[in-house]
Short mmCIF file of C-alpha atoms in Angstrom, two decimals:
data_model
loop_
_atom_site.label_atom_id
_atom_site.label_comp_id
_atom_site.label_asym_id
_atom_site.label_seq_id
_atom_site.Cartn_x
_atom_site.Cartn_y
_atom_site.Cartn_z
CA MET A 117 0.00 -0.03 -0.96
CA LEU A 118 0.06 2.37 -3.07
CA ARG A 119 -3.18 4.22 -4.01
CA ALA A 120 -4.25 5.96 -7.22
CA ARG A 121 -5.30 9.69 -7.33
CA ARG A 122 -6.15 13.39 -9.97
CA ARG A 123 -5.98 18.69 -14.68
CA HIS A 124 -4.06 20.87 -16.67
CA VAL A 125 -1.09 19.40 -18.40
CA PRO A 126 1.51 21.85 -19.32
CA THR A 127 3.17 21.64 -22.91
CA ARG A 128 6.46 21.37 -21.38
CA THR A 129 8.16 18.69 -19.22
CA PRO A 130 7.34 19.68 -15.59
CA GLY A 131 10.21 20.55 -13.28
CA PRO A 132 10.71 19.25 -9.70
CA VAL A 133 7.86 20.05 -7.51
CA LEU A 134 9.46 19.30 -4.36
CA PRO A 135 12.37 21.26 -2.80
CA LEU A 136 14.44 17.93 -2.53
CA GLU A 137 17.77 19.84 -2.28
CA ARG A 138 16.56 21.17 1.18
CA VAL A 139 15.97 17.64 2.62
CA ILE A 140 18.25 16.90 5.50
CA ALA A 141 19.26 13.23 5.45
CA HIS A 142 21.14 11.57 8.33
CA THR A 143 21.59 8.05 9.74
CA LEU A 144 22.13 7.47 13.57
CA PRO A 145 24.80 5.13 14.52
CA ASN A 146 22.22 2.51 15.60
CA GLY A 147 21.12 2.61 11.75
CA LEU A 148 17.85 4.71 11.96
CA ARG A 149 17.53 6.99 8.94
CA VAL A 150 16.13 10.31 9.52
CA ARG A 151 14.95 12.78 6.64
CA LEU A 152 13.92 16.36 7.66
CA LEU A 153 12.26 19.05 5.33
CA GLU A 154 11.73 22.54 6.80
CA GLU A 155 8.41 23.80 5.06
CA ARG A 156 6.83 26.81 6.91
CA SER A 157 3.77 27.27 4.76
CA ALA A 158 1.76 26.45 7.68
CA PRO A 159 2.56 26.04 11.47
CA THR A 160 2.09 22.30 11.26
CA VAL A 161 4.31 19.23 11.18
CA SER A 162 3.78 15.59 9.77
CA TYR A 163 5.71 12.81 11.28
CA TYR A 164 6.15 9.33 9.50
CA THR A 165 7.86 6.32 10.75
CA PHE A 166 8.32 3.67 8.09
CA PHE A 167 9.22 0.13 9.30
CA GLN A 168 10.54 -2.13 6.30
CA VAL A 169 8.33 -5.03 7.21
CA GLY A 170 4.98 -6.26 5.66
CA SER A 171 3.23 -9.62 5.02
CA ARG A 172 6.26 -10.13 2.49
CA ASN A 173 8.55 -10.74 5.50
CA GLU A 174 6.06 -13.41 7.10
CA ARG A 175 6.22 -17.14 6.78
CA LEU A 176 3.49 -19.83 6.99
CA GLY A 177 2.34 -20.18 10.48
CA LEU A 178 2.90 -16.41 11.28
CA THR A 179 0.87 -14.76 8.41
CA GLY A 180 -0.80 -11.54 9.78
CA ILE A 181 1.88 -10.95 12.49
CA SER A 182 2.82 -7.66 10.66
CA HIS A 183 -0.73 -6.30 10.84
CA LEU A 184 -1.03 -7.55 14.33
CA PHE A 185 1.93 -5.43 15.22
CA GLU A 186 0.28 -2.30 13.66
CA HIS A 187 -2.37 -2.81 16.45
CA MET A 188 0.00 -3.79 19.34
CA MET A 189 1.97 -0.60 18.84
CA PHE A 190 -0.82 1.58 20.30
CA ASN A 191 -0.99 -0.43 23.53
CA GLY A 192 1.73 1.05 25.64
CA ALA A 193 5.60 1.05 26.27
CA SER A 194 7.71 1.84 29.49
CA LYS A 195 6.98 5.45 29.64
CA TYR A 196 3.46 5.70 28.26
CA GLY A 197 1.14 3.05 29.34
CA PRO A 198 -1.76 1.33 27.42
CA LYS A 199 -3.89 3.52 25.45
CA GLU A 200 -1.80 6.38 26.59
CA PHE A 201 -0.37 7.23 23.06
CA ASP A 202 -3.44 8.66 21.62
CA ARG A 203 -4.63 10.44 24.77
CA VAL A 204 -1.21 12.34 25.23
CA LEU A 205 -1.20 13.19 21.53
CA GLU A 206 -4.63 14.41 21.20
CA SER A 207 -4.16 16.50 24.44
CA ARG A 208 -1.46 18.35 22.36
CA GLY A 209 -3.71 18.58 19.56
CA GLY A 210 -2.45 15.81 17.43
CA THR A 211 -3.77 12.84 15.63
CA SER A 212 -2.39 9.74 14.58
CA ASN A 213 -2.82 6.42 12.43
CA ALA A 214 -1.21 3.43 10.83
CA TYR A 215 -1.30 1.14 8.11
CA THR A 216 0.21 -2.29 6.92
CA SER A 217 0.75 -3.34 3.40
CA ASN A 218 2.48 -6.24 1.59
CA ASP A 219 5.88 -4.45 2.06
CA LEU A 220 5.47 -1.82 4.68
CA THR A 221 4.12 -0.89 8.23
CA VAL A 222 3.73 2.91 8.55
CA TYR A 223 2.84 4.88 11.50
CA HIS A 224 2.10 8.62 11.05
CA ASP A 225 1.27 11.81 13.47
CA ASP A 226 -0.07 15.24 12.35
CA SER A 227 0.01 18.17 14.76
CA ALA A 228 0.65 21.75 15.09
CA SER A 229 4.46 22.24 15.23
CA ASP A 230 4.42 22.96 18.90
CA ALA A 231 3.65 19.21 19.63
CA LEU A 232 6.66 17.89 17.83
CA GLN A 233 8.81 17.14 20.92
CA THR A 234 5.70 15.31 22.45
CA ILE A 235 5.55 13.13 19.24
CA VAL A 236 9.28 12.30 19.29
CA ASP A 237 8.93 11.16 23.05
CA LEU A 238 5.90 9.03 22.03
CA GLU A 239 7.47 7.48 19.10
CA SER A 240 10.69 6.73 20.41
CA ASP A 241 9.10 5.31 23.50
CA ARG A 242 7.28 2.47 21.71
CA MET A 243 10.26 1.83 19.40
CA ARG A 244 12.26 1.40 22.50
CA SER A 245 10.20 -0.67 24.77
CA LEU A 246 6.84 -1.69 23.37
CA ALA A 247 4.82 -3.57 26.05
CA LEU A 248 4.08 -7.11 24.68
CA THR A 249 2.09 -8.49 27.49
CA PRO A 250 -0.19 -11.58 27.20
CA GLU A 251 -3.09 -9.33 27.98
CA THR A 252 -2.60 -6.75 25.13
CA LEU A 253 -1.67 -9.66 22.62
CA GLU A 254 -4.98 -11.42 23.47
CA GLN A 255 -6.93 -8.00 23.10
CA GLU A 256 -5.54 -7.10 19.84
CA ARG A 257 -5.90 -10.70 18.57
CA GLN A 258 -9.60 -10.51 19.05
CA VAL A 259 -9.68 -7.07 17.39
CA VAL A 260 -7.92 -8.33 14.38
CA LYS A 261 -9.97 -11.41 14.04
CA GLU A 262 -13.13 -9.35 13.98
CA GLU A 263 -11.47 -7.03 11.47
CA ARG A 264 -10.72 -10.07 9.29
CA ARG A 265 -14.40 -11.33 9.52
CA LEU A 266 -15.64 -7.84 8.53
CA ARG A 267 -13.27 -7.07 5.65
CA THR A 268 -12.55 -10.55 4.44
CA ASP A 269 -14.87 -13.44 5.53
CA ASN A 270 -17.94 -11.33 5.07
CA SER A 271 -16.93 -9.35 2.00
CA THR A 272 -17.21 -10.65 -1.57
CA PHE A 273 -14.40 -8.48 -2.64
CA GLY A 274 -12.25 -9.49 0.13
CA LEU A 275 -12.86 -13.22 -0.52
CA MET A 276 -12.27 -12.86 -4.04
CA GLU A 277 -8.90 -10.94 -3.61
CA GLU A 278 -7.69 -13.34 -1.25
CA GLN A 279 -8.45 -16.15 -3.63
CA LEU A 280 -6.95 -14.35 -6.61
CA GLU A 281 -3.72 -13.46 -4.98
CA SER A 282 -3.11 -17.23 -3.98
CA LEU A 283 -3.67 -17.96 -7.74
CA VAL A 284 -1.28 -15.32 -9.06
CA PHE A 285 1.48 -16.28 -6.57
CA LEU A 286 2.26 -19.86 -5.93
CA SER A 287 5.23 -19.49 -3.87
CA HIS A 288 5.88 -15.82 -3.23
CA PRO A 289 4.81 -14.34 0.31
CA TYR A 290 2.30 -11.91 -1.62
CA ARG A 291 0.13 -15.08 -1.86
CA TRP A 292 -1.37 -14.72 1.62
CA PRO A 293 -3.33 -11.78 2.74
CA VAL A 294 -1.90 -8.87 4.67
CA ILE A 295 -4.36 -9.54 7.47
CA GLY A 296 -3.36 -13.07 7.64
CA TRP A 297 -4.90 -16.51 7.76
CA MET A 298 -7.45 -16.96 10.74
CA ASP A 299 -5.48 -19.97 12.05
CA ASP A 300 -2.43 -18.21 12.04
CA ILE A 301 -3.87 -15.15 13.81
CA GLU A 302 -5.12 -17.46 16.53
CA ARG A 303 -1.72 -19.27 16.65
CA ILE A 304 0.81 -16.24 17.01
CA SER A 305 2.42 -16.34 20.48
CA ARG A 306 4.05 -13.85 22.63
CA GLU A 307 7.47 -15.28 21.88
CA ASP A 308 6.67 -14.76 18.20
CA CYS A 309 5.86 -11.31 18.84
CA GLN A 310 9.02 -10.58 20.82
CA GLU A 311 11.37 -12.03 18.19
CA TYR A 312 9.39 -10.16 15.42
CA PHE A 313 9.79 -6.88 17.20
CA ARG A 314 13.43 -7.32 17.96
CA THR A 315 14.05 -7.99 14.22
CA TYR A 316 11.72 -5.61 12.35
CA TYR A 317 10.88 -2.82 14.87
CA ALA A 318 14.58 -2.06 15.52
CA PRO A 319 16.01 1.28 14.33
CA ASN A 320 18.29 -0.12 11.59
CA ASN A 321 14.89 -1.43 9.92
CA ALA A 322 13.09 1.93 10.19
CA ALA A 323 13.30 5.41 8.81
CA VAL A 324 11.72 8.71 10.14
CA TYR A 325 10.44 11.44 7.99
CA VAL A 326 9.51 14.86 9.44
CA VAL A 327 8.08 17.46 7.10
CA GLY A 328 6.64 20.99 8.09
CA ASP A 329 7.25 24.04 10.47
CA LEU A 330 10.68 22.77 11.99
CA ASP A 331 14.17 23.72 12.71
CA PRO A 332 16.14 21.02 10.97
CA ARG A 333 19.14 21.16 13.35
CA ALA A 334 17.00 21.33 16.55
CA THR A 335 14.90 18.44 15.27
CA LEU A 336 17.77 16.31 14.40
CA GLU A 337 19.28 16.96 17.94
CA LEU A 338 15.82 16.01 19.28
CA ILE A 339 15.69 12.75 17.40
CA GLU A 340 19.07 11.88 18.43
CA ARG A 341 18.54 12.46 22.00
CA HIS A 342 15.56 10.15 22.10
CA TYR A 343 16.38 7.32 19.63
CA GLY A 344 20.13 7.25 19.84
CA ASP A 345 20.44 4.73 22.64
CA ILE A 346 17.84 2.22 21.15
CA PRO A 347 19.94 -0.88 20.24
CA SER A 348 19.99 -2.18 16.69
CA GLY A 349 18.41 -5.43 15.98
CA PRO A 350 19.56 -8.40 13.77
CA ARG A 351 19.67 -8.03 10.11
CA PRO A 352 16.17 -9.31 8.82
CA PRO A 353 16.34 -12.58 6.75
CA PRO A 354 16.22 -12.14 2.85
CA VAL A 355 12.73 -12.78 1.38
CA CYS A 356 12.36 -15.76 -1.09
CA SER A 357 10.99 -14.03 -3.94
CA GLY A 358 11.08 -16.70 -6.63
CA GLU A 359 7.91 -17.60 -8.55
CA PRO A 360 7.43 -20.22 -11.36
CA THR A 361 6.52 -19.39 -14.70
CA GLN A 362 2.69 -19.32 -15.22
CA ARG A 363 1.88 -21.43 -18.38
CA GLY A 364 -1.79 -20.90 -18.75
CA GLU A 365 -4.96 -19.25 -17.36
CA ARG A 366 -5.69 -20.08 -13.64
CA ARG A 367 -9.33 -20.02 -12.44
CA ALA A 368 -11.27 -20.47 -9.30
CA THR A 369 -14.78 -20.18 -8.27
CA ILE A 370 -16.24 -18.75 -4.98
CA ARG A 371 -19.83 -19.35 -3.89
CA PHE A 372 -21.06 -16.82 -1.39
CA PRO A 373 -24.36 -15.12 -0.71
CA ALA A 374 -24.65 -12.21 -3.11
CA GLN A 375 -27.23 -10.44 -5.22
CA ALA A 376 -25.11 -10.94 -8.48
CA PRO A 377 -22.27 -12.51 -9.95
CA ALA A 378 -18.75 -10.67 -9.95
CA LEU A 379 -15.33 -11.17 -11.51
CA LEU A 380 -11.84 -10.47 -10.48
CA ALA A 381 -9.02 -10.76 -12.83
CA GLY A 382 -5.20 -10.39 -12.10
CA TRP A 383 -2.00 -10.65 -13.94
CA ARG A 384 1.48 -10.69 -12.46
CA ALA A 385 2.82 -7.10 -12.97
CA PRO A 386 6.29 -5.62 -12.51
CA GLU A 387 7.86 -4.09 -9.41
CA ALA A 388 7.52 -0.46 -8.46
CA ARG A 389 11.15 0.11 -9.88
CA SER A 390 10.19 -1.16 -13.33
CA PRO A 391 10.53 1.14 -16.38
CA ASP A 392 6.90 -0.02 -17.13
CA ALA A 393 5.33 1.08 -13.91
CA ALA A 394 4.39 4.70 -15.18
CA ALA A 395 2.79 3.30 -18.31
CA LEU A 396 0.90 0.72 -16.28
CA ASP A 397 -0.45 3.50 -14.01
CA LEU A 398 -1.62 5.28 -17.26
CA LEU A 399 -3.17 2.05 -18.57
CA GLN A 400 -5.02 1.42 -15.29
CA THR A 401 -6.38 5.00 -15.40
CA CYS A 402 -7.42 4.82 -19.07
CA LEU A 403 -9.34 1.61 -18.50
CA ALA A 404 -11.17 2.46 -15.30
CA VAL A 405 -10.75 5.62 -13.60
CA GLY A 406 -13.60 8.02 -13.94
CA GLU A 407 -16.84 8.13 -15.61
CA SER A 408 -15.39 8.42 -19.27
CA SER A 409 -12.89 5.58 -18.80
CA ARG A 410 -12.83 2.95 -21.56
CA LEU A 411 -14.21 -0.05 -19.50
CA ARG A 412 -17.03 2.16 -18.01
CA ARG A 413 -18.04 3.39 -21.11
CA ARG A 414 -18.14 -0.06 -22.69
CA MET A 415 -19.32 -2.46 -19.89
CA VAL A 416 -21.53 -0.02 -17.81
CA GLU A 417 -23.07 2.41 -20.18
CA GLN A 418 -22.94 0.62 -23.82
CA ASP A 419 -23.55 -2.79 -23.09
CA GLU A 420 -24.95 -2.46 -19.58
CA VAL A 421 -23.44 -5.81 -18.40
CA VAL A 422 -21.89 -4.57 -15.28
CA VAL A 423 -22.86 -1.93 -12.57
CA SER A 424 -19.25 -1.24 -11.78
CA VAL A 425 -15.77 -1.78 -12.83
CA SER A 426 -12.38 -0.81 -11.53
CA ALA A 427 -8.72 -1.42 -12.09
CA SER A 428 -5.91 -1.14 -9.87
CA TYR A 429 -2.06 -1.54 -10.14
CA GLY A 430 -0.28 -1.02 -6.67
CA TRP A 431 3.41 -0.43 -6.62
CA ARG A 432 5.33 -3.21 -4.68
CA ILE A 433 9.06 -3.94 -3.91
CA ASP A 434 8.69 -7.42 -5.72
CA PRO A 435 6.70 -7.97 -9.02
CA GLY A 436 2.99 -7.49 -7.92
CA VAL A 437 -0.30 -7.68 -9.65
CA PHE A 438 -2.69 -5.81 -12.08
CA LEU A 439 -6.20 -6.20 -11.04
CA VAL A 440 -9.63 -5.76 -12.83
CA PHE A 441 -12.88 -6.08 -10.74
CA ALA A 442 -16.36 -6.14 -12.33
CA GLU A 443 -19.76 -6.51 -10.53
CA VAL A 444 -22.26 -8.11 -12.96
CA ALA A 445 -25.51 -6.28 -13.67
CA PRO A 446 -28.61 -8.15 -12.29
CA GLY A 447 -29.98 -10.54 -14.85
CA VAL A 448 -27.02 -10.66 -16.92
CA LYS A 449 -24.87 -13.80 -17.49
CA LEU A 450 -21.41 -13.64 -16.10
CA GLU A 451 -20.07 -15.06 -19.34
CA ARG A 452 -21.39 -11.94 -21.27
CA ALA A 453 -19.72 -9.59 -19.00
CA GLU A 454 -16.51 -11.53 -19.02
CA ARG A 455 -16.59 -11.63 -22.85
CA ALA A 456 -16.95 -7.83 -23.03
CA LEU A 457 -14.01 -7.21 -20.71
CA TRP A 458 -11.49 -9.53 -22.48
CA GLU A 459 -12.66 -7.81 -25.98
CA GLU A 460 -11.94 -4.63 -24.60
CA LEU A 461 -8.60 -5.50 -23.08
CA ALA A 462 -7.56 -7.20 -26.31
CA ARG A 463 -8.62 -4.01 -28.35
CA VAL A 464 -6.03 -2.08 -26.05
CA ALA A 465 -3.50 -4.54 -26.46
CA ALA A 466 -3.85 -4.65 -30.27
CA GLY A 467 -4.78 -0.94 -30.94
CA GLY A 468 -3.67 1.10 -27.91
CA VAL A 469 -5.41 4.00 -26.46
CA SER A 470 -6.32 7.45 -28.26
CA ALA A 471 -4.35 10.54 -27.86
CA GLY A 472 -7.39 12.01 -25.82
CA GLU A 473 -7.59 9.03 -23.54
CA LEU A 474 -3.87 9.26 -22.82
CA ARG A 475 -4.05 13.12 -22.33
CA ARG A 476 -6.94 12.60 -19.85
CA ALA A 477 -5.19 10.07 -17.88
CA LYS A 478 -2.19 12.23 -17.47
CA ARG A 479 -4.14 15.03 -16.31
CA LEU A 480 -5.83 12.80 -13.71
CA LEU A 481 -2.63 11.46 -12.43
CA ARG A 482 -0.82 14.62 -12.47
CA SER A 483 -3.61 16.08 -10.39
CA ALA A 484 -3.63 13.29 -7.80
CA VAL A 485 0.20 13.79 -7.34
CA LEU A 486 -0.06 17.44 -6.94
CA HIS A 487 -2.71 17.06 -4.41
CA GLU A 488 -0.94 14.54 -2.50
CA LEU A 489 2.21 16.84 -2.32
CA SER A 490 0.12 19.92 -1.33
CA THR A 491 0.37 19.01 2.43
CA HIS A 492 3.08 18.28 4.79
CA ASN A 493 1.49 14.83 5.37
CA GLY A 494 1.52 14.05 1.76
CA VAL A 495 5.23 15.02 1.20
CA ALA A 496 6.35 13.10 4.22
CA HIS A 497 4.39 9.96 2.97
CA ALA A 498 6.02 10.47 -0.44
CA LEU A 499 9.54 10.66 0.84
CA GLY A 500 9.14 7.57 2.77
CA GLN A 501 7.24 5.60 0.02
CA SER A 502 9.86 6.53 -2.37
CA GLU A 503 12.75 5.31 -0.33
CA ALA A 504 11.04 2.05 0.70
CA LEU A 505 9.84 1.13 -2.65
CA LEU A 506 12.05 2.76 -5.09
CA GLY A 507 15.15 2.75 -3.07
CA ASP A 508 15.64 6.59 -2.74
CA TRP A 509 13.75 9.26 -1.20
CA ARG A 510 15.02 11.65 -4.04
CA GLU A 511 12.46 9.83 -6.36
CA ALA A 512 9.46 11.59 -4.57
CA GLY A 513 7.31 13.51 -6.96
CA ARG A 514 9.39 12.41 -10.06
CA THR A 515 6.29 10.23 -11.37
CA LEU A 516 5.16 13.66 -12.72
CA SER A 517 7.94 13.73 -15.40
CA GLN A 518 7.79 9.91 -15.82
CA TYR A 519 3.96 10.27 -16.62
CA GLU A 520 4.83 13.03 -19.24
CA THR A 521 7.05 10.81 -21.17
CA VAL A 522 4.82 7.93 -21.50
CA THR A 523 3.24 7.42 -25.07
CA ALA A 524 0.39 5.70 -26.62
CA ARG A 525 2.88 3.22 -27.85
CA ASP A 526 4.07 2.41 -24.51
CA VAL A 527 0.57 1.83 -23.19
CA LYS A 528 -0.22 -0.39 -26.09
CA ARG A 529 3.02 -2.27 -25.42
CA VAL A 530 2.49 -2.81 -21.55
CA ALA A 531 -1.11 -3.90 -22.14
CA ALA A 532 0.01 -6.50 -24.77
CA SER A 533 2.97 -7.84 -22.75
CA TRP A 534 1.58 -7.63 -19.34
CA LEU A 535 -2.18 -8.42 -19.75
CA ASP A 536 -1.61 -11.64 -21.75
CA PRO A 537 -4.72 -13.90 -21.57
CA THR A 538 -2.71 -16.98 -21.10
CA LYS A 539 -1.14 -15.59 -17.95
CA ARG A 540 -4.16 -14.45 -16.29
CA SER A 541 -5.88 -15.60 -13.03
CA VAL A 542 -9.68 -15.23 -12.85
CA VAL A 543 -11.95 -15.63 -9.65
CA VAL A 544 -15.72 -15.55 -10.31
CA LEU A 545 -18.23 -15.14 -7.55
CA GLU A 546 -21.39 -17.45 -8.01
CA PRO A 547 -24.17 -16.16 -5.64
CA GLU A 548 -25.79 -18.76 -3.45
CA GLY A 549 -28.56 -18.71 -0.85
CA VAL A 550 -30.18 -15.38 -1.96
CA ARG A 551 -33.86 -15.23 -2.69
#
């Protein structure tokens, strides 16, 4: 999922910040897309593999299998056995990590550039022949169940977010959590994993992005040599993305041991490719990013009804969700905090934001994007994310110019149209069992 980030905005529309004209784009006969960018500012390289699969591609009974695979991919293949991936990579000075979202599963490696051949060998090995044994499946199933207990079942925000997504989405796969329902995690079989791997971890459902101190021609030959004989998989089935029209507020209450009430509100929001996406990024920043954001000034400092407030709008392939989360201050009635939130959102929808608020938000977002694009890792991730969510790696870095064209009128318009009170979903946390 995309994550938000953060200075001086020039008086002119900024030009491209990435040398996209130097990206080498190639597709292997088996469908694997390869994007290479030589950038020799430092003798390092970042290597990303994007698989176009996330919880969006799951079905009831198999929720959480995408995230389970994130774990399974570190448990050995035909050449490198269990737990060998990180041991071998670290012996060459490299590090690796991975994440799963609603739309994607992403693996990445960072190292000095002289370890590139090792990375290609490791990554192609697990794409070709991942070991899906009963032992590794059971081991990772237990790890994932523990992760779910920690991040969802024993987390107030985790519980509330899970409940909210099931209110916002009645039929779309976004209604279940990325980590999956516990019953489904326990139910996933080895046969399910084998079929899922053949379909979603095949080269025709993946793209590799390599940025850094590299020779493009030699790197492409290296990748062709290691990945070229991996067979394509079947075409992934289409995602059922329909969702009925929401005709009124939806509300749920969660009772859970906590020190104070909390409130999580969500509205269906447009997909990443929407023309409104940039304005919603700026609205989110105006509302709740930083000490001088509008909701913090009103709810935390002026009214003192909450101890924290945040907003998020994550880009997704299909229409997603705009969230506002607030932790109520001790001794304050939830209704008072909720009233302050609705009043402030209504004020933005009716009157927009000031020129100063918009200027500040643009500076924060510009700085965040520039920081992301200042490293090989950030550039590789931006290329992959742009191709996966926006349909074209050439969109990487273009949010900078999009943010510059957003006006205060645009922010007012998206607040009024997307944060409609009759189309919101609300989850409240009522503390229980705490003395």
